[in-house]
């Protein structure tokens, strides 16, 4: 209590009123290393996404025939919003790259073991939500890649039967599919993400991270490091946006397959090259099925744990390999659509 | 955890069984509602004027059936025509869009005889006798790059759009980036200069 008061006094009156001394709890010194900062850096990317996204909602028009035009308008008439859009797109890539790095680091250090299974499973759902956001975001562009992404999703949704009805253009005659995807992108998915993130961070705070070693440091020192790395990340993302603006292709024409998806989806595309349409369901089922099982199969040291670790490493390498392969392989039609002379 | 499993496993199994039955029933009901073939509607252009005639192509509908074509949007529900499908489930029909239809976004729908929606397409109706306004609702877009040769060959190539640049925006962005990088460096250096303190 005396110590808390002294810290608050050190931070000043505002810090005292905001109860910032609550951040001064002890954490393992080992948690100050980079592999324990990846989750927080993912969070920083998400904050950038939220802030830039809020501005974009005021300029983007989610009506099917106006969506592409509103993006053209932003790019060609509004330099500030255009730069925010570029930052939004780059921050999305950063969030996905960082969340995978976070997942890989946690997997390797076995941070999911008792009592942290809930952290892992809430993380798996967060990953699914992030993919959902990336997918709906792509569809909002209403360009050729967007139309093809939707055609793939609709085909997958048909496989999924009743569960896929939400991705069907005929779900309701009152609202077009694009407008419903917009609602998912700006409301349903972010709300679910915030709820899940609250659970994830609650568990991190109350169960602690798995860093070992007797040495303890103040959490504020960790916060300082994360803030430093976070600012550098924002600078990198914004610089990338300034140098390489986000692309937009011509308005989508339905019934053609002439594009490849953006990099986070290329491993699924590779699976479609190999297994046809079924690959679109097989690849995510294998990845998420494996991730869901990890805390069950790797509970204690032993054979099952070893197999899980090897399988995880193989899957990781396969995924990176599949992304590279799909990026360089010639385009293929998976829905039996016209390839536009390709 | 132990007591929970022993004490109520039968109850949980019952609840599971009921949930399963409910799921099977709802899938069955959904499947039943899907009794019609889902067709596809095609138009030469998805933007047309009120008062114009419109060529609608339909494919993959239930063969030898009848569908009602209608517009649903700001003017409410406007029935355009009842169209019979051929033996292959297709049709081609020229329709007149009433001049009284208010401009705006609509869904062009095909309904089966029992009212099930079997196809839908987003369309835009522009004002009667007004010039085509594909960008209606967005001001200041005439001659905007990216619209030349639109709706020709599909392509994933990035459009070469003349990006509006502003020295003020770019300079502000560069300043903010430098400020962020500097703040980052300061925090990172600070945490090195101030070696990890031991909590009492
Ligand atoms: C929106 C995405 C996510 C955010 C913002 C996030 C945030 C965080 C933060 C801040 C931590 C604290 C320490 C650290 O960074 O290592 C953490 C820990 C953890 N996260 Fe995440 N995370 C996300 C996604 C995931 C995913 C996809 C998984 C795995 C499937 C996951 C599993 C875990 C686990 C198990 C821990 C505890 C690690 C340990 O104690 O070693 N998280 N997360």
XYZ file of C-alpha atoms and ligand atoms in Angstrom:
585
model
C 0.000 0.000 0.000
C 2.779 2.386 0.967
C 4.632 1.384 -2.148
C 1.580 1.847 -4.354
C 1.110 5.321 -2.922
C 4.725 6.207 -3.514
C 4.512 5.070 -7.147
C 1.335 7.062 -7.648
C 2.981 10.113 -6.185
C 5.904 9.564 -8.512
C 3.527 9.423 -11.490
C 1.653 12.506 -10.338
C -1.944 13.361 -9.556
C -3.358 12.049 -12.844
C -1.605 8.711 -12.452
C -3.066 8.465 -8.976
C -6.582 9.203 -10.187
C -6.241 6.664 -12.991
C -4.939 4.079 -10.496
C -1.902 3.510 -12.717
C -0.079 1.993 -9.767
C -2.126 -1.122 -10.520
C 0.222 -1.625 -13.472
C 3.167 -1.908 -11.158
C 2.786 -5.591 -10.419
C 5.707 -8.042 -10.665
C 6.225 -10.135 -13.796
C 8.981 -12.609 -14.707
C 12.082 -10.827 -16.051
C 12.154 -13.354 -18.914
C 8.894 -11.829 -20.232
C 10.860 -8.757 -21.318
C 12.300 -10.676 -24.260
C 11.033 -10.180 -27.817
C 9.204 -13.513 -28.053
C 6.912 -12.366 -25.224
C 6.126 -9.074 -26.971
C 4.529 -10.473 -30.118
C 1.008 -10.648 -28.658
C 1.174 -7.014 -27.568
C 2.511 -5.964 -30.974
C -0.434 -7.749 -32.593
C -2.623 -5.639 -30.326
C -0.847 -2.466 -31.487
C -1.602 -3.388 -35.134
C -5.234 -3.950 -34.184
C -5.415 -0.502 -32.608
C -4.030 1.025 -35.828
C -6.615 -0.974 -37.787
C -9.437 0.280 -35.575
C -8.379 3.943 -35.757
C -7.847 3.997 -39.528
C -10.972 1.891 -40.055
C -13.132 4.368 -38.161
C -12.092 7.115 -40.594
C -12.637 4.846 -43.608
C -16.252 4.149 -42.598
C -17.027 7.806 -43.280
C -15.824 7.568 -46.888
C -16.554 4.000 -47.938
C -19.967 3.261 -49.424
C -21.126 -0.308 -48.718
C -23.725 -0.425 -51.509
C -22.652 -2.973 -54.149
C -22.663 -0.592 -57.081
C -21.024 2.284 -55.244
C -18.367 0.480 -53.196
C -15.667 0.452 -55.857
C -16.467 4.020 -56.840
C -16.113 5.212 -53.273
C -12.632 3.652 -53.122
C -11.693 5.287 -56.425
C -12.936 8.530 -54.973
C -10.796 8.118 -51.853
C -7.676 7.283 -53.875
C -8.027 9.966 -56.496
C -9.598 12.798 -54.515
C -8.610 12.514 -50.895
C -4.903 12.126 -50.123
C -5.230 11.946 -46.336
C -7.967 9.281 -46.335
C -6.118 7.432 -49.066
C -3.007 7.285 -46.888
C -5.111 6.029 -43.983
C -6.514 3.327 -46.273
C -2.960 2.309 -47.244
C -2.054 2.207 -43.541
C -5.163 0.105 -42.823
C -4.140 -2.447 -45.458
C -0.531 -2.615 -44.229
C -1.614 -2.856 -40.600
C -3.821 -5.826 -41.552
C -0.796 -7.599 -43.018
C 1.248 -6.730 -39.939
C -1.471 -8.037 -37.595
C -1.647 -11.368 -39.433
C 2.129 -11.785 -39.661
C 2.532 -10.891 -35.977
C -0.283 -13.127 -34.773
C 1.323 -16.062 -36.574
C 4.697 -15.203 -35.060
C 3.004 -14.970 -31.621
C 1.279 -18.325 -32.152
C 4.555 -19.951 -33.278
C 6.473 -18.531 -30.295
C 3.804 -19.671 -27.815
C 3.653 -23.092 -29.479
C 7.421 -23.514 -29.294
C 7.691 -22.507 -25.642
C 4.625 -24.657 -24.829
C 2.881 -21.663 -23.319
C -0.457 -23.480 -23.758
C 0.135 -26.075 -21.024
C -1.825 -26.247 -17.791
C -3.248 -23.793 -16.710
C -3.044 -21.799 -19.964
C -5.215 -23.988 -22.250
C -7.931 -21.303 -22.220
C -5.438 -18.712 -23.449
C -4.570 -20.966 -26.355
C -8.151 -21.775 -27.306
C -9.259 -18.163 -27.043
C -6.226 -17.414 -29.259
C -7.403 -19.938 -31.842
C -10.801 -18.212 -31.996
C -9.024 -14.837 -32.273
C -7.080 -16.193 -35.244
C -10.317 -17.324 -36.933
C -11.819 -13.876 -36.329
C -8.742 -12.186 -37.806
C -9.067 -14.332 -40.925
C -12.758 -13.383 -41.048
C -11.835 -9.709 -40.891
C -9.201 -10.111 -43.610
C -11.685 -11.946 -45.816
C -14.556 -9.484 -45.403
C -12.114 -6.593 -45.848
C -10.966 -8.049 -49.178
C -14.566 -8.481 -50.333
C -15.359 -4.822 -49.552
C -12.986 -3.674 -52.303
C -15.532 -4.891 -54.891
C -12.704 -5.371 -57.390
C -11.844 -8.548 -59.271
C -10.073 -10.165 -56.288
C -13.064 -9.326 -54.105
C -15.573 -10.852 -56.507
C -13.499 -14.011 -56.778
C -13.044 -14.249 -53.018
C -16.819 -14.054 -52.688
C -17.356 -16.700 -55.362
C -15.017 -19.025 -53.447
C -16.759 -18.314 -50.182
C -20.171 -18.885 -51.762
C -18.995 -22.214 -53.183
C -17.588 -23.198 -49.778
C -20.788 -22.033 -48.119
C -22.793 -24.339 -50.378
C -20.660 -27.260 -49.169
C -21.359 -26.179 -45.604
C -25.135 -26.277 -46.181
C -27.299 -24.389 -43.699
C -24.252 -23.105 -41.816
C -23.023 -21.348 -44.958
C -26.326 -19.569 -45.649
C -24.989 -16.268 -44.315
C -22.514 -16.098 -47.177
C -25.205 -16.617 -49.786
C -26.389 -13.610 -51.816
C -29.961 -14.834 -51.326
C -29.888 -14.994 -47.532
C -32.349 -12.101 -47.504
C -33.721 -10.055 -50.385
C -33.710 -6.913 -48.244
C -29.941 -6.394 -48.019
C -27.213 -7.122 -50.558
C -24.413 -9.522 -49.601
C -21.755 -6.792 -49.768
C -23.639 -4.634 -47.281
C -24.028 -7.604 -44.936
C -20.299 -8.359 -45.196
C -19.649 -4.720 -44.349
C -21.721 -5.153 -41.189
C -19.602 -8.181 -40.316
C -16.391 -6.284 -40.997
C -17.150 -3.170 -38.994
C -19.420 -4.505 -36.288
C -19.955 -8.213 -35.663
C -16.362 -9.392 -36.064
C -14.709 -6.468 -34.215
C -17.145 -6.878 -31.309
C -16.411 -10.589 -31.123
C -12.685 -9.814 -31.368
C -12.870 -7.334 -28.491
C -14.797 -9.805 -26.326
C -12.341 -12.616 -27.029
C -9.361 -10.323 -26.557
C -10.745 -9.259 -23.190
C -10.878 -12.919 -22.164
C -7.396 -13.601 -23.580
C -5.829 -10.644 -21.767
C -7.748 -11.360 -18.560
C -6.203 -14.804 -18.557
C -2.754 -13.396 -19.362
C -3.088 -10.954 -16.453
C -4.440 -13.413 -13.930
C -2.683 -16.646 -14.830
C 0.533 -14.918 -15.837
C 2.726 -15.831 -18.773
C 4.769 -19.009 -18.860
C 8.147 -17.281 -18.629
C 10.393 -19.170 -16.195
C 13.056 -17.995 -13.768
C 12.957 -16.522 -10.291
C 13.841 -12.976 -11.345
C 10.972 -10.500 -11.245
C 10.577 -7.052 -12.798
C 7.853 -4.439 -12.650
C 5.214 -4.789 -15.360
C 5.724 -1.088 -16.132
C 9.192 -1.903 -17.434
C 7.583 -4.433 -19.784
C 5.029 -1.797 -20.802
C 7.839 0.602 -21.597
C 9.492 -1.910 -23.902
C 6.207 -2.758 -25.601
C 5.435 0.942 -26.096
C 8.855 1.446 -27.667
C 8.472 -1.516 -30.001
C 4.847 -0.476 -30.694
C 5.840 3.026 -31.806
C 8.548 1.589 -34.052
C 5.975 -0.819 -35.524
C 3.562 2.060 -36.257
C 6.395 3.990 -37.923
C 7.263 0.970 -40.088
C 3.630 0.307 -41.084
C 3.017 3.983 -41.923
C 6.259 4.192 -43.935
C 5.284 1.095 -45.925
C 1.891 2.693 -46.585
C 3.533 5.888 -47.789
C 5.980 4.105 -50.092
C 3.779 1.267 -51.381
C 0.130 2.389 -51.520
C -2.546 -0.322 -51.429
C -3.636 -1.459 -54.880
C -7.148 -1.583 -56.303
C -8.026 -3.444 -59.494
C -10.926 -2.802 -61.865
C -14.496 -3.469 -60.683
C -15.026 -7.215 -60.392
C -16.640 -9.190 -63.179
C -18.507 -12.233 -61.921
C -17.749 -15.641 -63.447
C -13.997 -15.276 -63.938
C -10.945 -16.437 -62.003
C -7.960 -14.339 -62.941
C -6.527 -13.292 -59.569
C -4.818 -14.909 -56.614
C -5.781 -14.031 -53.051
C -3.588 -11.871 -50.828
C -0.742 -13.627 -48.980
C -2.587 -14.690 -45.796
C -4.884 -16.843 -47.950
C -2.292 -18.219 -50.381
C -1.854 -21.486 -48.448
C -5.565 -22.174 -49.021
C -5.117 -21.340 -52.706
C -2.211 -23.822 -52.856
C -4.444 -26.503 -51.336
C -7.067 -25.746 -54.001
C -4.395 -26.210 -56.681
C -3.701 -29.661 -55.247
C -7.131 -30.917 -54.158
C -9.550 -28.765 -56.167
C -12.398 -27.038 -54.363
C -12.195 -29.473 -51.452
C -8.780 -27.976 -50.635
C -10.538 -24.812 -49.525
C -12.140 -26.744 -46.675
C -9.394 -29.330 -46.073
C -6.542 -26.844 -45.460
C -8.309 -24.702 -42.810
C -9.791 -27.849 -41.230
C -6.296 -29.350 -40.855
C -4.796 -26.127 -39.473
C -7.543 -25.265 -37.004
C -8.176 -28.897 -36.115
C -4.503 -29.276 -35.218
C -4.451 -26.009 -33.259
C -7.540 -27.050 -31.299
C -5.912 -30.346 -30.313
C -2.528 -28.963 -29.248
C -3.311 -28.400 -25.532
C -4.843 -31.879 -25.337
C -2.094 -33.871 -27.063
C 0.787 -31.909 -25.520
C -0.115 -31.960 -21.816
C 3.006 -33.553 -20.349
C 6.437 -34.411 -21.660
C 6.302 -37.694 -23.533
C 5.742 -39.215 -26.913
C 2.472 -37.428 -27.697
C 4.087 -34.098 -26.843
C 7.022 -34.830 -29.132
C 4.729 -35.823 -32.000
C 2.668 -32.652 -31.505
C 5.784 -30.526 -31.638
C 7.109 -32.208 -34.787
C 3.684 -32.040 -36.464
C 3.409 -28.358 -35.587
C 6.831 -27.632 -37.069
C 5.972 -29.615 -40.225
C 2.651 -27.755 -40.606
C 4.411 -24.425 -40.149
C 7.015 -25.202 -42.822
C 4.293 -26.588 -45.117
C 2.280 -23.402 -44.737
C 5.206 -21.126 -45.555
C 6.137 -23.426 -48.459
C 2.537 -23.407 -49.725
C 2.398 -19.599 -49.579
C 5.623 -19.305 -51.600
C 4.512 -22.005 -54.072
C 1.100 -20.359 -54.610
C 2.737 -16.962 -55.070
C 4.903 -18.183 -57.953
C 2.719 -20.935 -59.489
C 0.656 -19.890 -62.535
C -2.969 -18.953 -61.794
C -5.490 -21.791 -61.835
C -9.257 -21.955 -61.995
C -10.779 -23.793 -59.049
C -14.457 -23.154 -59.585
C -14.413 -24.157 -63.250
C -14.772 -20.518 -64.240
C -13.438 -18.690 -67.242
C -9.752 -17.799 -66.931
C -10.094 -14.728 -69.134
C -7.580 -16.017 -71.679
C -4.931 -16.737 -69.047
C -14.939 -31.213 -11.992
C -15.168 -34.839 -10.845
C -18.542 -34.453 -9.169
C -19.825 -32.476 -12.110
C -19.080 -35.359 -14.486
C -20.536 -38.087 -12.307
C -23.530 -36.194 -11.028
C -24.938 -34.935 -14.278
C -23.526 -36.880 -17.189
C -26.944 -38.413 -17.980
C -28.541 -34.979 -17.983
C -25.871 -33.637 -20.308
C -26.343 -36.598 -22.629
C -30.096 -35.885 -22.715
C -29.461 -32.228 -23.505
C -26.962 -33.276 -26.180
C -29.470 -35.650 -27.764
C -32.189 -32.971 -27.807
C -29.761 -30.461 -29.345
C -28.809 -33.009 -31.990
C -32.454 -33.704 -32.860
C -33.137 -29.956 -33.054
C -30.156 -29.534 -35.368
C -31.251 -32.388 -37.639
C -34.805 -30.979 -37.764
C -33.641 -27.476 -38.585
C -31.375 -28.783 -41.342
C -34.313 -30.807 -42.685
C -36.565 -27.733 -42.648
C -33.873 -25.703 -44.347
C -33.372 -28.437 -46.945
C -37.118 -28.488 -47.590
C -37.168 -24.759 -48.187
C -34.557 -25.300 -50.868
C -36.967 -27.288 -53.058
C -36.438 -24.979 -56.071
C -33.366 -24.804 -58.240
C -31.372 -21.657 -57.482
C -31.082 -19.845 -60.787
C -28.791 -17.131 -62.091
C -29.837 -13.774 -63.528
C -27.687 -11.871 -66.003
C -28.043 -8.344 -67.334
C -26.067 -6.498 -69.961
C -25.625 -3.658 -67.492
C -26.557 -3.533 -63.848
C -27.223 0.196 -64.101
C -30.249 1.295 -66.106
C -32.728 4.134 -66.262
C -36.303 4.107 -65.137
C -38.358 3.866 -68.336
C -35.681 1.834 -70.156
C -36.115 -1.638 -71.509
C -33.952 -4.287 -70.021
C -32.723 -7.654 -71.347
C -32.730 -10.288 -68.611
C -31.157 -13.706 -69.105
C -31.970 -16.504 -66.697
C -30.222 -19.860 -66.362
C -30.280 -22.875 -64.042
C -33.868 -22.370 -62.854
C -36.311 -25.246 -62.396
C -37.184 -26.359 -65.970
C -40.724 -25.795 -67.257
C -41.615 -23.616 -64.323
C -42.501 -19.981 -63.905
C -40.610 -17.223 -62.100
C -41.738 -13.729 -61.194
C -39.184 -10.995 -61.817
C -39.403 -8.013 -59.528
C -37.464 -5.057 -58.240
C -37.144 -4.518 -54.493
C -35.831 -1.209 -53.244
C -36.751 2.362 -52.378
C -39.916 2.200 -54.488
C -40.976 -0.948 -52.662
C -41.825 -4.130 -54.552
C -42.372 -3.649 -58.263
C -43.436 -6.731 -60.177
C -41.977 -6.615 -63.688
C -43.144 -9.839 -65.310
C -44.025 -13.486 -64.878
C -41.676 -15.483 -67.076
C -41.909 -19.177 -68.007
C -38.662 -21.169 -67.975
C -37.769 -23.495 -70.851
C -36.931 -27.188 -70.676
C -33.337 -26.330 -69.698
C -34.492 -23.988 -66.930
C -33.509 -20.838 -68.839
C -35.240 -17.761 -70.278
C -34.492 -14.531 -72.100
C -36.876 -11.655 -71.655
C -37.013 -7.975 -72.533
C -38.646 -6.053 -69.710
C -39.766 -2.490 -69.378
C -38.743 -0.745 -66.183
C -41.620 1.593 -65.275
C -40.644 5.269 -65.549
C -42.186 5.794 -62.120
C -39.470 3.756 -60.375
C -37.491 6.090 -58.112
C -33.721 6.168 -58.674
C -31.661 4.125 -56.222
C -30.305 0.727 -55.280
C -32.566 -2.263 -55.939
C -32.453 -6.030 -55.860
C -33.696 -7.636 -59.044
C -35.287 -10.818 -57.746
C -36.668 -13.960 -59.304
C -39.336 -15.642 -57.200
C -40.731 -19.115 -57.689
C -44.495 -19.593 -57.738
C -44.630 -20.162 -53.978
C -42.763 -16.919 -53.307
C -39.320 -18.411 -52.629
C -36.525 -16.166 -53.833
C -34.554 -18.256 -56.338
C -32.172 -15.620 -57.709
C -31.155 -12.061 -56.995
C -28.919 -9.372 -58.390
C -27.994 -5.908 -57.124
C -28.876 -3.223 -59.621
C -28.982 0.544 -59.758
C -31.861 2.478 -61.268
C -31.018 5.998 -62.359
C -33.478 8.829 -62.952
C -35.657 8.584 -66.060
C -34.279 10.413 -69.092
C -31.254 11.549 -67.098
C -27.777 10.815 -68.408
C -26.306 7.512 -67.188
C -24.938 8.073 -63.739
C -22.963 5.015 -62.751
C -21.454 6.957 -59.879
C -24.702 8.391 -58.607
C -24.495 9.486 -55.032
C -20.798 10.318 -55.121
C -20.064 13.863 -56.098
C -17.228 15.177 -58.146
C -16.245 12.003 -59.934
C -16.546 12.877 -63.609
C -13.636 11.723 -65.670
C -12.259 9.874 -62.696
C -9.449 7.548 -63.657
C -10.154 3.867 -63.485
C -13.513 4.136 -65.177
C -12.183 4.033 -68.711
C -12.803 0.658 -70.261
C -14.613 -0.532 -67.170
C -16.530 -3.797 -67.324
C -14.499 -5.048 -70.249
C -12.057 -7.891 -69.592
C -11.815 -8.968 -65.987
C -8.375 -8.376 -64.565
C -6.649 -8.442 -61.214
C -4.047 -5.919 -62.401
C -3.876 -2.879 -60.161
C -5.498 0.142 -61.802
C -3.066 2.906 -62.539
C -4.944 5.629 -60.792
C -3.683 9.178 -60.616
C -3.276 9.392 -56.882
C -4.128 12.769 -55.519
C -1.020 13.899 -53.636
C -0.808 16.712 -51.212
C 2.468 18.101 -49.924
C 0.812 19.006 -46.631
C -0.499 15.470 -46.060
C 2.748 13.780 -47.090
C 4.851 16.148 -44.972
C 2.572 15.636 -41.949
C 2.762 11.872 -42.446
C 6.560 11.955 -42.620
C 6.725 14.113 -39.486
C 4.395 11.739 -37.620
C 6.445 8.742 -38.740
C 9.649 10.391 -37.517
C 7.943 11.298 -34.222
C 6.762 7.689 -33.786
C 10.204 6.277 -34.552
C 11.809 8.754 -32.142
C 9.305 7.970 -29.381
C 9.908 4.261 -29.984
C 13.672 4.671 -29.769
C 13.332 6.748 -26.611
C 11.190 4.157 -24.843
C 13.424 1.309 -25.962
C 16.610 3.080 -24.907
C 15.064 4.184 -21.650
C 14.304 0.628 -20.696
C 17.924 -0.342 -21.315
C 19.302 2.617 -19.415
C 17.046 1.732 -16.540
C 17.954 -1.878 -15.814
C 15.170 -4.106 -14.629
C 14.246 -3.175 -11.123
C 13.634 -5.847 -8.555
C 10.221 -5.802 -6.988
C 10.606 -5.795 -3.220
C -5.756 -10.858 -31.709
C -4.756 -11.622 -31.530
C -3.978 -11.826 -30.241
C -3.601 -10.900 -29.304
C -3.866 -9.413 -29.336
C -2.873 -11.619 -28.271
C -2.299 -11.026 -27.162
C -1.505 -11.695 -26.236
C -0.665 -11.065 -25.232
C -0.494 -9.565 -25.047
C -0.052 -12.054 -24.530
C 0.976 -11.860 -23.401
C 2.379 -12.396 -23.679
C 2.838 -12.623 -25.085
O 2.634 -11.732 -25.921
O 3.425 -13.708 -25.366
C -0.541 -13.313 -25.031
C -0.206 -14.568 -24.537
C -0.671 -15.767 -25.038
N -1.367 -15.944 -26.232
Fe -2.090 -14.463 -27.388
N -2.853 -12.957 -28.585
C -3.501 -13.124 -29.789
C -3.658 -14.304 -30.478
C -3.260 -15.555 -30.017
C -3.302 -16.779 -30.770
C -3.727 -16.888 -32.233
C -2.879 -17.776 -29.929
C -2.734 -19.258 -30.213
C -3.524 -19.960 -30.917
C -2.571 -17.177 -28.652
C -2.160 -17.865 -27.517
C -1.588 -17.286 -26.393
C -1.076 -18.005 -25.247
C -1.156 -19.515 -25.006
C -0.490 -17.054 -24.408
C 0.278 -17.336 -23.108
C 1.699 -17.544 -23.541
C 2.643 -17.901 -22.427
O 2.312 -17.686 -21.276
O 3.720 -18.426 -22.758
N -2.793 -15.834 -28.738
N -1.424 -13.072 -26.097
